[in-house]
Short mmCIF file of N, CA and C in Angstrom, two decimals:
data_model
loop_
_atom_site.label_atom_id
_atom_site.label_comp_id
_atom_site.label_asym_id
_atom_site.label_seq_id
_atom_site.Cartn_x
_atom_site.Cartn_y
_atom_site.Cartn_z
N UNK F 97 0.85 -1.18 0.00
CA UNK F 97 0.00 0.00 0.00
C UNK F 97 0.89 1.24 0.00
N UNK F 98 1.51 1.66 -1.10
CA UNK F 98 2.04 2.83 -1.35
C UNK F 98 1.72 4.22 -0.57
N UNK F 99 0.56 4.06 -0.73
CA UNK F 99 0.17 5.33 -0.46
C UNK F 99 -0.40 5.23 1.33
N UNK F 100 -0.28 4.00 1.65
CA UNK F 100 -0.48 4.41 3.23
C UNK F 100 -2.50 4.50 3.23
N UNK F 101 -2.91 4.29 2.37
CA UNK F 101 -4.34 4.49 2.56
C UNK F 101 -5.32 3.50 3.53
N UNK F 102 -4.45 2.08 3.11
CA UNK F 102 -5.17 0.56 4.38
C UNK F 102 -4.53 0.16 5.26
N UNK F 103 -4.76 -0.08 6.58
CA UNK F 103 -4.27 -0.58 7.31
C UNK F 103 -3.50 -2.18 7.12
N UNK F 104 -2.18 -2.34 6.68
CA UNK F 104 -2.18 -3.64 6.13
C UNK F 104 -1.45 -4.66 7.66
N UNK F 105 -1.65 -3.77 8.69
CA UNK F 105 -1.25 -5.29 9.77
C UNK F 105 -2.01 -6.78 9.88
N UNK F 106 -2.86 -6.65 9.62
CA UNK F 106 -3.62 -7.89 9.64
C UNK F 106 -3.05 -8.75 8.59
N UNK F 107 -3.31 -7.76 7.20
CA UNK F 107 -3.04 -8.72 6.07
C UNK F 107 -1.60 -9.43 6.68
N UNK F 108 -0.54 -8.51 6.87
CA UNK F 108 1.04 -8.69 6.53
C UNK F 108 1.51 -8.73 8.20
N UNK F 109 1.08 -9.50 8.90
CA UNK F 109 1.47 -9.57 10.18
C UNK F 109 2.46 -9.80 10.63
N UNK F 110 3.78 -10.71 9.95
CA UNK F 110 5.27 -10.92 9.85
C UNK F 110 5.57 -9.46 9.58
N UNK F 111 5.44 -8.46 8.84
CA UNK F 111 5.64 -7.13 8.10
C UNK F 111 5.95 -6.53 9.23
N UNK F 112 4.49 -6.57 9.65
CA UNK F 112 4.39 -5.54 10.16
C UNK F 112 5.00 -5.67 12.00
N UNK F 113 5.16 -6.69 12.44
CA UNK F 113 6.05 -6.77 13.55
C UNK F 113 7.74 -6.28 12.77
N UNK F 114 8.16 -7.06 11.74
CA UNK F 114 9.60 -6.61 11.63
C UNK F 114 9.35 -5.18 11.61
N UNK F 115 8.24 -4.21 11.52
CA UNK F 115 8.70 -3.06 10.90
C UNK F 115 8.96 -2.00 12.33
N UNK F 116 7.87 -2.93 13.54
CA UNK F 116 7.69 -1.99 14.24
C UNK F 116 9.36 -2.72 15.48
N UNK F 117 9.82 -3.83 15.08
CA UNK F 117 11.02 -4.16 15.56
C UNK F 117 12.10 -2.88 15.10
N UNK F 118 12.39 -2.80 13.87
CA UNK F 118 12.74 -1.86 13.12
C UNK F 118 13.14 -0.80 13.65
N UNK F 119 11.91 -0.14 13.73
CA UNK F 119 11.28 0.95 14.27
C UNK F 119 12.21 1.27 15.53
N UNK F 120 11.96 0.28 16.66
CA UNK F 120 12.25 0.11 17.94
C UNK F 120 13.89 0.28 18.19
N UNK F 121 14.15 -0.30 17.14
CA UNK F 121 15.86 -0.60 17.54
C UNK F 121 16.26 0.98 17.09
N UNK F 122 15.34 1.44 15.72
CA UNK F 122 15.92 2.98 14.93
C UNK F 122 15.95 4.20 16.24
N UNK F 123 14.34 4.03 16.76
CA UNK F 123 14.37 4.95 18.24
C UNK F 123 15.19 4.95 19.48
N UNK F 124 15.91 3.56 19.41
CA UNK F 124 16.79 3.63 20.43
C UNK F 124 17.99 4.23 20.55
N UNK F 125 18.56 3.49 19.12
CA UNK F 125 19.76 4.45 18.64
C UNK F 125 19.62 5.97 18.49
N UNK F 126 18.71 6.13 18.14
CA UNK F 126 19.37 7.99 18.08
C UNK F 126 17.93 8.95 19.31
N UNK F 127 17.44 8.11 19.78
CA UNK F 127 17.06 8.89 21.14
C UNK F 127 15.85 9.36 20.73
N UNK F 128 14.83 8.83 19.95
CA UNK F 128 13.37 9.53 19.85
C UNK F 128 12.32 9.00 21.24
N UNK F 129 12.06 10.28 21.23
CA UNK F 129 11.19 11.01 22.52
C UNK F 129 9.62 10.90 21.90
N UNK F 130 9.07 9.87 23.17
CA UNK F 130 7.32 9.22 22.64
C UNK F 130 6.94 10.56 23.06
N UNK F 131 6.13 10.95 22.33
CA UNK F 131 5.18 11.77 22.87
C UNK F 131 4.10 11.90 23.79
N UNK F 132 3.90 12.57 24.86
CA UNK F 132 3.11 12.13 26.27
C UNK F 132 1.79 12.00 25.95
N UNK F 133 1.40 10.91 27.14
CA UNK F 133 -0.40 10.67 26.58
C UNK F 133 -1.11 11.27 25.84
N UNK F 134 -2.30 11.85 25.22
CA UNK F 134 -2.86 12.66 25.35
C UNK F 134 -2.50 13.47 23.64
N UNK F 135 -0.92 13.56 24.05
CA UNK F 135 -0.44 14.74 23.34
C UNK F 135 -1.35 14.75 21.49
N UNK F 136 -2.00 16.02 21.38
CA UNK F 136 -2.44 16.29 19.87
C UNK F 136 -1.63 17.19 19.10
N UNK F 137 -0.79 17.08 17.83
CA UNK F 137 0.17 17.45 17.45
C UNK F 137 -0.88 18.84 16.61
N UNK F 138 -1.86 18.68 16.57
CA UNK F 138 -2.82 20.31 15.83
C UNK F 138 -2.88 20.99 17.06
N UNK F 139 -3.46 20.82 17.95
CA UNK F 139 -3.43 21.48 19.42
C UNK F 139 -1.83 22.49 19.52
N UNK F 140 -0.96 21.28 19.76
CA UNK F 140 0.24 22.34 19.72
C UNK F 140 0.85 22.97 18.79
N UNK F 141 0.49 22.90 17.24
CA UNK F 141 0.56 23.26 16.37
C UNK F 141 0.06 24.83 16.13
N UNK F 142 -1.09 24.92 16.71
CA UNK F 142 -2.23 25.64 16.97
C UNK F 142 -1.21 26.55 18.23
N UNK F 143 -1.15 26.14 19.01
CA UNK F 143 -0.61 26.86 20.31
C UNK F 143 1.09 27.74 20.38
N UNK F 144 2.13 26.57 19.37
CA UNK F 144 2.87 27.47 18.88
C UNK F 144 2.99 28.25 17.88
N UNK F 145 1.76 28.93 17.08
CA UNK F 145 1.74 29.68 16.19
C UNK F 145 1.32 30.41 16.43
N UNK F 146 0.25 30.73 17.41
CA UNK F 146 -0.31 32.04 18.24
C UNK F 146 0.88 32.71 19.20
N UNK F 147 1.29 31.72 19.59
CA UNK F 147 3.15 32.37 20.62
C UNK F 147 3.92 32.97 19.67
N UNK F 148 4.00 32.18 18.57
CA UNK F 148 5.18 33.00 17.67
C UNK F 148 4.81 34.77 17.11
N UNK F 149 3.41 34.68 16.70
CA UNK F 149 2.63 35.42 16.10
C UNK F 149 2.63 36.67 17.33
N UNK F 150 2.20 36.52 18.63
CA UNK F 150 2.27 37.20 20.12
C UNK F 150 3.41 37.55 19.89
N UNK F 151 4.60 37.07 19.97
CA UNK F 151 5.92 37.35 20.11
C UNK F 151 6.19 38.34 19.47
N UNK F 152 5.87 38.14 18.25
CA UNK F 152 6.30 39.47 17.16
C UNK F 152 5.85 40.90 16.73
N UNK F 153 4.15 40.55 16.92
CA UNK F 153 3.51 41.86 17.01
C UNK F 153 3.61 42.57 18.30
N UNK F 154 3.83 41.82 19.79
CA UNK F 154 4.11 42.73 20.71
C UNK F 154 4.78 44.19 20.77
N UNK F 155 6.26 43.72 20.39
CA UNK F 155 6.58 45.37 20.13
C UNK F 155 6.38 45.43 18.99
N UNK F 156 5.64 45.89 18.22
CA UNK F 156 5.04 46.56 17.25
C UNK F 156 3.56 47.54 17.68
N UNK F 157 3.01 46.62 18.60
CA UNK F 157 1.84 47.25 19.06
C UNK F 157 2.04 48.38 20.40
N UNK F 158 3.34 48.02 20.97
CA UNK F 158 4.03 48.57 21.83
C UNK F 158 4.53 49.89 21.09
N UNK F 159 5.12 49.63 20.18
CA UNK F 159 5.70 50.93 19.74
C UNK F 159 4.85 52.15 18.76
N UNK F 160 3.94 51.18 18.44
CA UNK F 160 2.85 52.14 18.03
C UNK F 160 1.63 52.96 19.27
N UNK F 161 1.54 52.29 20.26
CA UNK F 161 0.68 52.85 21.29
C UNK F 161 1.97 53.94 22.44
N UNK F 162 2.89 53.85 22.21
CA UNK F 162 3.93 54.91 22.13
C UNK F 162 3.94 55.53 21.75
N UNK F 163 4.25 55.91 20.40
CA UNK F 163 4.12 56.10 19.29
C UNK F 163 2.89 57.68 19.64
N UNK F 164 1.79 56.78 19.46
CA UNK F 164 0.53 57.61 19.85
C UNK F 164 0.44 58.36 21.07
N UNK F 165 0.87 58.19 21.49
CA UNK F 165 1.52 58.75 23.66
C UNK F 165 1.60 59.80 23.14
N UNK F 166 2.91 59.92 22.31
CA UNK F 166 3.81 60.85 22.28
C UNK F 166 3.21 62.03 20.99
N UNK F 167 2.49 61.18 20.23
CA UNK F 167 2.13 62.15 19.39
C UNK F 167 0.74 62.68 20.18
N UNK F 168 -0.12 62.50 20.86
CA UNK F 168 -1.32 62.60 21.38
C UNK F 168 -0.40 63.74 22.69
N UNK F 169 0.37 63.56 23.20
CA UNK F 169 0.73 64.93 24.39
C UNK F 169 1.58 65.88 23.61
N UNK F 170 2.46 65.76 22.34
CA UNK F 170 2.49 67.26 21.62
C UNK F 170 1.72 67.33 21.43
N UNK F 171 0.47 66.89 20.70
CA UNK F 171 -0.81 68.11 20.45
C UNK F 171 -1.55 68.96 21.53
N UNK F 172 -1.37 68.22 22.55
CA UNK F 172 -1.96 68.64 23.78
C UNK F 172 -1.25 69.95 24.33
N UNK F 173 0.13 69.64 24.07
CA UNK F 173 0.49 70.78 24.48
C UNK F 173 0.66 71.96 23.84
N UNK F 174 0.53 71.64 22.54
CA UNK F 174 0.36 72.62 21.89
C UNK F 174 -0.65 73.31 22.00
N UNK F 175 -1.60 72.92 22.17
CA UNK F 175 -3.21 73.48 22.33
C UNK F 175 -2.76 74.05 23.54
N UNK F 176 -2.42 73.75 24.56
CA UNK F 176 -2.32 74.87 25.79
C UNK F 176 -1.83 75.94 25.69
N UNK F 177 -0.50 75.66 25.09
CA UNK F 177 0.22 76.78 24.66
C UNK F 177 -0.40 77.63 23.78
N UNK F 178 -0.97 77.43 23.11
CA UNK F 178 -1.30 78.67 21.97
C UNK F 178 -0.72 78.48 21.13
N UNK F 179 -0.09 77.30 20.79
CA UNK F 179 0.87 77.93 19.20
C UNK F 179 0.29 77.56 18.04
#
């Protein structure tokens, strides 16, 4: 199944143990980390793209509501002053 579309453990049950033997010995050697119960890879997908996104517009929104501070009290003071 090329394309991964059927579940073929049943059919190929020799297969599919060597593969997940395979598998087992490949994760040992170079240190892959199971992912904890639960874990949904869209969830955190979802969760680090709103952080990244936060991260970046912060100072931007920061420096524009500055920005506005500063332009919003020269006018002000200008208006007091008279000029």
């Amino acid at each position: 199944d090329p394309g991964e579309t059927r579940d073929m453990a049943e059919a190929l049950p020799a297969r599919f143990e060597a593969l997940k033997a395979a598998y087992a010995d490949y994760a040992d050697r170079v240190g892959v980390i199971a992912p904890p119960d639960g874990f949904n890879p869209l969830e955190a997908l979802r969760a680090n793209t709103l952080a990244r996104q936060r991260g970046g517009a912060l100072p931007l929104m920061l420096g524009v509501i500055l920005l506005l501070g500063v332009v919003g009290a020269l006018l002000l003071w200008r208006r007091r002053s008279g000029r």
